[in-house]
Tab-separated table of C-alpha atoms and ligand atoms in Angstrom:
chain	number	residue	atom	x	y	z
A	1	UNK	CA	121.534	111.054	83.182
A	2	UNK	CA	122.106	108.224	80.634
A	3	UNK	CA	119.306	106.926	78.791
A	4	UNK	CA	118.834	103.275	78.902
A	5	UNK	CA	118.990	101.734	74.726
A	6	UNK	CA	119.706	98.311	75.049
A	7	UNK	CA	120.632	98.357	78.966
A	8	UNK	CA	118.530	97.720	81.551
A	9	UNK	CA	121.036	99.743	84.171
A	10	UNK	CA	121.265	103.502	84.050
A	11	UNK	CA	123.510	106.341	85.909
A	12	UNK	CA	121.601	109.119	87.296
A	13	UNK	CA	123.977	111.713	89.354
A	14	UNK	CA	126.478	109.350	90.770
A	15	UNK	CA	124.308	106.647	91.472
A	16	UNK	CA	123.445	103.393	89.414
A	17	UNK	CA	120.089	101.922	88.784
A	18	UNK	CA	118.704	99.046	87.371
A	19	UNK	CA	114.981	98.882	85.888
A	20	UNK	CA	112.405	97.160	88.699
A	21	UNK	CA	109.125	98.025	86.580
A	22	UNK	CA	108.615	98.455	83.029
A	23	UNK	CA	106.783	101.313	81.560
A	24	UNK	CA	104.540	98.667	80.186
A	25	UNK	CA	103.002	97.247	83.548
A	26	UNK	CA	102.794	100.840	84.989
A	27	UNK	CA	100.545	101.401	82.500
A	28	UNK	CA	98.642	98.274	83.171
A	29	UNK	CA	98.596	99.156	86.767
A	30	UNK	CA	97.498	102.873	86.740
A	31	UNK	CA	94.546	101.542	84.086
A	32	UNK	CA	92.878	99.446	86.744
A	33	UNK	CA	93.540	101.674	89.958
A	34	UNK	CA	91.749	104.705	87.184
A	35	UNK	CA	88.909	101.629	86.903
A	36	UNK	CA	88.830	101.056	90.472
A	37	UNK	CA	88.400	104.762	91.075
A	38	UNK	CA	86.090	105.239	88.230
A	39	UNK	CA	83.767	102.854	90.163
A	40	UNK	CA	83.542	103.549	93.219
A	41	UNK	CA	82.682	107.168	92.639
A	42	UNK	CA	80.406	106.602	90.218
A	43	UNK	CA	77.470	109.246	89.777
A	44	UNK	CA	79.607	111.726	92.160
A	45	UNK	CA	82.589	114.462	91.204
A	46	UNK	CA	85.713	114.170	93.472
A	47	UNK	CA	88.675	116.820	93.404
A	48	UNK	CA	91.987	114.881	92.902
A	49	UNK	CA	94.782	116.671	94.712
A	50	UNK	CA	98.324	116.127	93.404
A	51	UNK	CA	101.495	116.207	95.422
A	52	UNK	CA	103.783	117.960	93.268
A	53	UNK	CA	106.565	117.519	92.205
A	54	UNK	CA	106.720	113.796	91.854
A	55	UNK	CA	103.088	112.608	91.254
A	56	UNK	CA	102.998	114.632	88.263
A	57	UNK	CA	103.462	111.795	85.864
A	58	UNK	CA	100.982	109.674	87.638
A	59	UNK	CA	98.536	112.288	88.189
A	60	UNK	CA	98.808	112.591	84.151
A	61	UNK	CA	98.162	109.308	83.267
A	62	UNK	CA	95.604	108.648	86.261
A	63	UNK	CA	93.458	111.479	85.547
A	64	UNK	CA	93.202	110.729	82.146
A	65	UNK	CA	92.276	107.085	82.720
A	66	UNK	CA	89.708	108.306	85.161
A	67	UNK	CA	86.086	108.753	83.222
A	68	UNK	CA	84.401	110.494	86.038
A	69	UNK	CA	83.825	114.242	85.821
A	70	UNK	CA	86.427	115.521	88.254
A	71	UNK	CA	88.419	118.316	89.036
A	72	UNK	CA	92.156	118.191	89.976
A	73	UNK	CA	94.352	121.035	92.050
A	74	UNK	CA	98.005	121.095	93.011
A	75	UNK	CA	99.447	121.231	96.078
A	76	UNK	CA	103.222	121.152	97.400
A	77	UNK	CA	104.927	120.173	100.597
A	78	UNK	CA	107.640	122.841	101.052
A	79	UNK	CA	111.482	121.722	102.162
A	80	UNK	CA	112.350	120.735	105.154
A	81	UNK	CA	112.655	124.793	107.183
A	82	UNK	CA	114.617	124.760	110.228
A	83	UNK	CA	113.344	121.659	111.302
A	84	UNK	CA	115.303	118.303	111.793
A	85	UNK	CA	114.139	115.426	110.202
A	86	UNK	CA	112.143	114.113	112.980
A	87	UNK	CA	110.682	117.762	113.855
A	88	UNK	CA	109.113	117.636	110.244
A	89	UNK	CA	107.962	121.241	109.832
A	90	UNK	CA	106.506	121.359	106.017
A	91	UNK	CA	104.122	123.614	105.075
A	92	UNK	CA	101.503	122.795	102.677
A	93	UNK	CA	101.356	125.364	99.894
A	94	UNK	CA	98.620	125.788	97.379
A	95	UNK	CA	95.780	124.918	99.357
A	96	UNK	CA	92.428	126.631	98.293
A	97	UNK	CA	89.819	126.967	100.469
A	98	UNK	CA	87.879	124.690	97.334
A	99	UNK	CA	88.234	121.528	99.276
A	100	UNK	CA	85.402	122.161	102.077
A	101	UNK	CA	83.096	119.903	101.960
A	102	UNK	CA	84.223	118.221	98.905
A	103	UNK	CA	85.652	114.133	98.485
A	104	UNK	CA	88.912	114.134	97.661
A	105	UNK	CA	91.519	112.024	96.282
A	106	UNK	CA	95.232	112.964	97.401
A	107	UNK	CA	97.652	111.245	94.679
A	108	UNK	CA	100.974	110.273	95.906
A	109	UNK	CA	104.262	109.362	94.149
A	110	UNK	CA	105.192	106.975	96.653
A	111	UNK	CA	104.311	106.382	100.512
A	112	UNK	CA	107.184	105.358	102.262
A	113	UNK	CA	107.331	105.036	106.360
A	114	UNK	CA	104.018	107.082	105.650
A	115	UNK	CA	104.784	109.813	107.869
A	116	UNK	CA	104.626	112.295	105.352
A	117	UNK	CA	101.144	111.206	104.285
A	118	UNK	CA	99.522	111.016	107.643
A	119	UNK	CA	101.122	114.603	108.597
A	120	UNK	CA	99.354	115.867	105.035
A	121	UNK	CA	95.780	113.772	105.730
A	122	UNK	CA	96.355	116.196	109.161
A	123	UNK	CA	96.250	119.213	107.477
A	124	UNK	CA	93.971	118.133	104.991
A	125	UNK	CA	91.210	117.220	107.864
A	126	UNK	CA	91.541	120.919	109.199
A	127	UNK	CA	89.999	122.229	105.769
A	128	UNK	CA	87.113	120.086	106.818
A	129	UNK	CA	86.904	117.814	103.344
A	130	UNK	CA	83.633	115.743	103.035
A	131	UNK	CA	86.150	112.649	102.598
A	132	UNK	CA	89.681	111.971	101.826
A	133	UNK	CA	91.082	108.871	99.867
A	134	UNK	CA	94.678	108.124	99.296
A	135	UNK	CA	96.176	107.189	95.657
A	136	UNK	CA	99.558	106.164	95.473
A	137	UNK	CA	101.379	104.823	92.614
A	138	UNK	CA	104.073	103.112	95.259
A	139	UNK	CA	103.975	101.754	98.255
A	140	UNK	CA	106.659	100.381	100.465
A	141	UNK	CA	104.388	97.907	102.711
A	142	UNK	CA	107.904	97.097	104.421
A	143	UNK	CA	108.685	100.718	105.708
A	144	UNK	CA	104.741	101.711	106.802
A	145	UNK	CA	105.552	102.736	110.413
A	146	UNK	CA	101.961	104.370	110.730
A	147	UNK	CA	98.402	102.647	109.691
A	148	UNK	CA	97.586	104.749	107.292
A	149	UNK	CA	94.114	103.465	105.304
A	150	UNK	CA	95.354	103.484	101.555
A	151	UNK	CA	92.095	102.646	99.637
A	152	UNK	CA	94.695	102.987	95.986
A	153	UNK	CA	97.742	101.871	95.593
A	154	UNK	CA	99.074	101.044	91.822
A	155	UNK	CA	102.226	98.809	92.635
A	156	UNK	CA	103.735	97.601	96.247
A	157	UNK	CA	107.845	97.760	95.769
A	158	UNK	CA	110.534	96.395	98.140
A	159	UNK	CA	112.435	98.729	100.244
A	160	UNK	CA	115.154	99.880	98.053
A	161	UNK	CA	115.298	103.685	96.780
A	162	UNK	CA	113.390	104.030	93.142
A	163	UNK	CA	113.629	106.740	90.331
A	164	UNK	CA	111.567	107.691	87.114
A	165	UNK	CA	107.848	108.231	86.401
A	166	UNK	CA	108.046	111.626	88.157
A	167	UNK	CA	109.972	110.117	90.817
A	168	UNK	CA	113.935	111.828	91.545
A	169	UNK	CA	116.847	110.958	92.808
A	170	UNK	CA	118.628	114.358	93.574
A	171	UNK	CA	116.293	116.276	90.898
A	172	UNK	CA	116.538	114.222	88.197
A	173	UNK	CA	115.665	111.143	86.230
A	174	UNK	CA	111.797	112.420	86.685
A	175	UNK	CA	111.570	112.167	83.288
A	176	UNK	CA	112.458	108.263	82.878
A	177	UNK	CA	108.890	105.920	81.131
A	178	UNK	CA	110.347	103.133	83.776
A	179	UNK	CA	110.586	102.557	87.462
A	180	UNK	CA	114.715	101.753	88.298
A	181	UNK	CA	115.589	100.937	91.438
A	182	UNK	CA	119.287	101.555	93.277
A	183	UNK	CA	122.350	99.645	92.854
A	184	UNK	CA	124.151	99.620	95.835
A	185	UNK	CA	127.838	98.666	95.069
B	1	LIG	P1	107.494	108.960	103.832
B	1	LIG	O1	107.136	110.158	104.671
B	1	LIG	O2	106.312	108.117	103.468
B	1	LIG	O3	108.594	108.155	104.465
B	1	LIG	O4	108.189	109.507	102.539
B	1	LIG	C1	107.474	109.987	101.475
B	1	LIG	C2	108.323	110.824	100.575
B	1	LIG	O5	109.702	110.419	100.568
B	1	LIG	C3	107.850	110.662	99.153
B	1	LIG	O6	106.825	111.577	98.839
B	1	LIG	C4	109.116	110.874	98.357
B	1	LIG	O7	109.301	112.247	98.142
B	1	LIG	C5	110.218	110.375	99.261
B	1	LIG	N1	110.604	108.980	98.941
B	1	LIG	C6	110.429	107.891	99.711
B	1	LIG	N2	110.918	106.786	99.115
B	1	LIG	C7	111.412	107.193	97.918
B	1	LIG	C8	112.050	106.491	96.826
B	1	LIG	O8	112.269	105.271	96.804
B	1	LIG	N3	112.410	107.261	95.758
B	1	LIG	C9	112.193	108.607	95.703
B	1	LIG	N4	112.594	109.247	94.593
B	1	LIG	N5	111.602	109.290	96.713
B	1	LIG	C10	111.212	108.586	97.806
């Protein structure tokens, strides 16, 4: 991966990317969806569940912006296993049995079609939660196939495939500050 100095365009793997939002405004934007949050649970003590890998960044910055007493636990979606891409099969690893009867937050990288969510707020519901709220830092309102209630959402984006701030293309460029979205030559 090439770092960006005085070029808005980067490589990462054998794709190229231009910059779509600037480390600046995510900042801006993950300070007032932490206000937002910080608001409306006032007076109570939510557990924030992260999606690893690619909410990590987020989750950082959210959780830190947040100035509620909260806890926060990890979970993971494991690969696709023997199941095509409409079958879906993930498992959801790292689930405790800490999130009866508690309100939690899920935070999201990015919410796509939404399928992914909405199979996650499934398994979630099972584990009988008091509530659940959705946090994403992205969403793609023009690939939503599903009508999924997001109460946070940091940025909407177009359609087109985005790296950096936790997010990957093909492992890497997690570790960009900005948001770059594909070039497609
Ligand atoms: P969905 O099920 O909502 O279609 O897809 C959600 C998942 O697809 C996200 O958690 C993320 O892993 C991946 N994804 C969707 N769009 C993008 C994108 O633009 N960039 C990256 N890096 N991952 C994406």
């Amino acid at each position: 991966m090439l770092r960006p100095s005085n070029t808005d365009t980067i490589r990462v793997g054998d794709k190229k990317f231009a910059i779509s939002v600037p480390a600046s405004r995510i900042q801006k934007e993950v300070e007032r969806v932490a206000a937002e949050i910080s608001r409306d649970y006032s007076g109570r003590e939510p557990l924030f569940l992260v999606v690893l890998n690619g909410a990590f960044v987020f989750a950082a910055d959210l959780l830190r912006a947040v100035t509620l007493e909260s806890q926060v636990s990890f979970v993971k979606l494991s690969s696709y296993n023997g199941a095509d891409s409409e079958g879906k099969v993930r498992q959801l690893i790292g689930l405790g049995e800490d999130v009866r009867g508690r309100e939690l937050i899920v935070v999201e990288d990015i919410v796509d079609t939404g399928l992914t969510m909405t199979r996650l707020l499934e398994t979630l519901k099972a584990h009988e939660p008091a509530s659940v709220d959705i946090c994403t830092l992205l969403l793609k309102p023009g690939k939503l196939q599903t009508d999924l209630k997001i109460r946070y959402r940091a940025m909407e984006i177009p359609d087109d495939f985005v790296v950096g701030y936790g997010l990957d293309y093909d492992g890497r460029g997690r570790n960009l500050r900005d948001i770059y979205s594909i070039i497609n030559e």
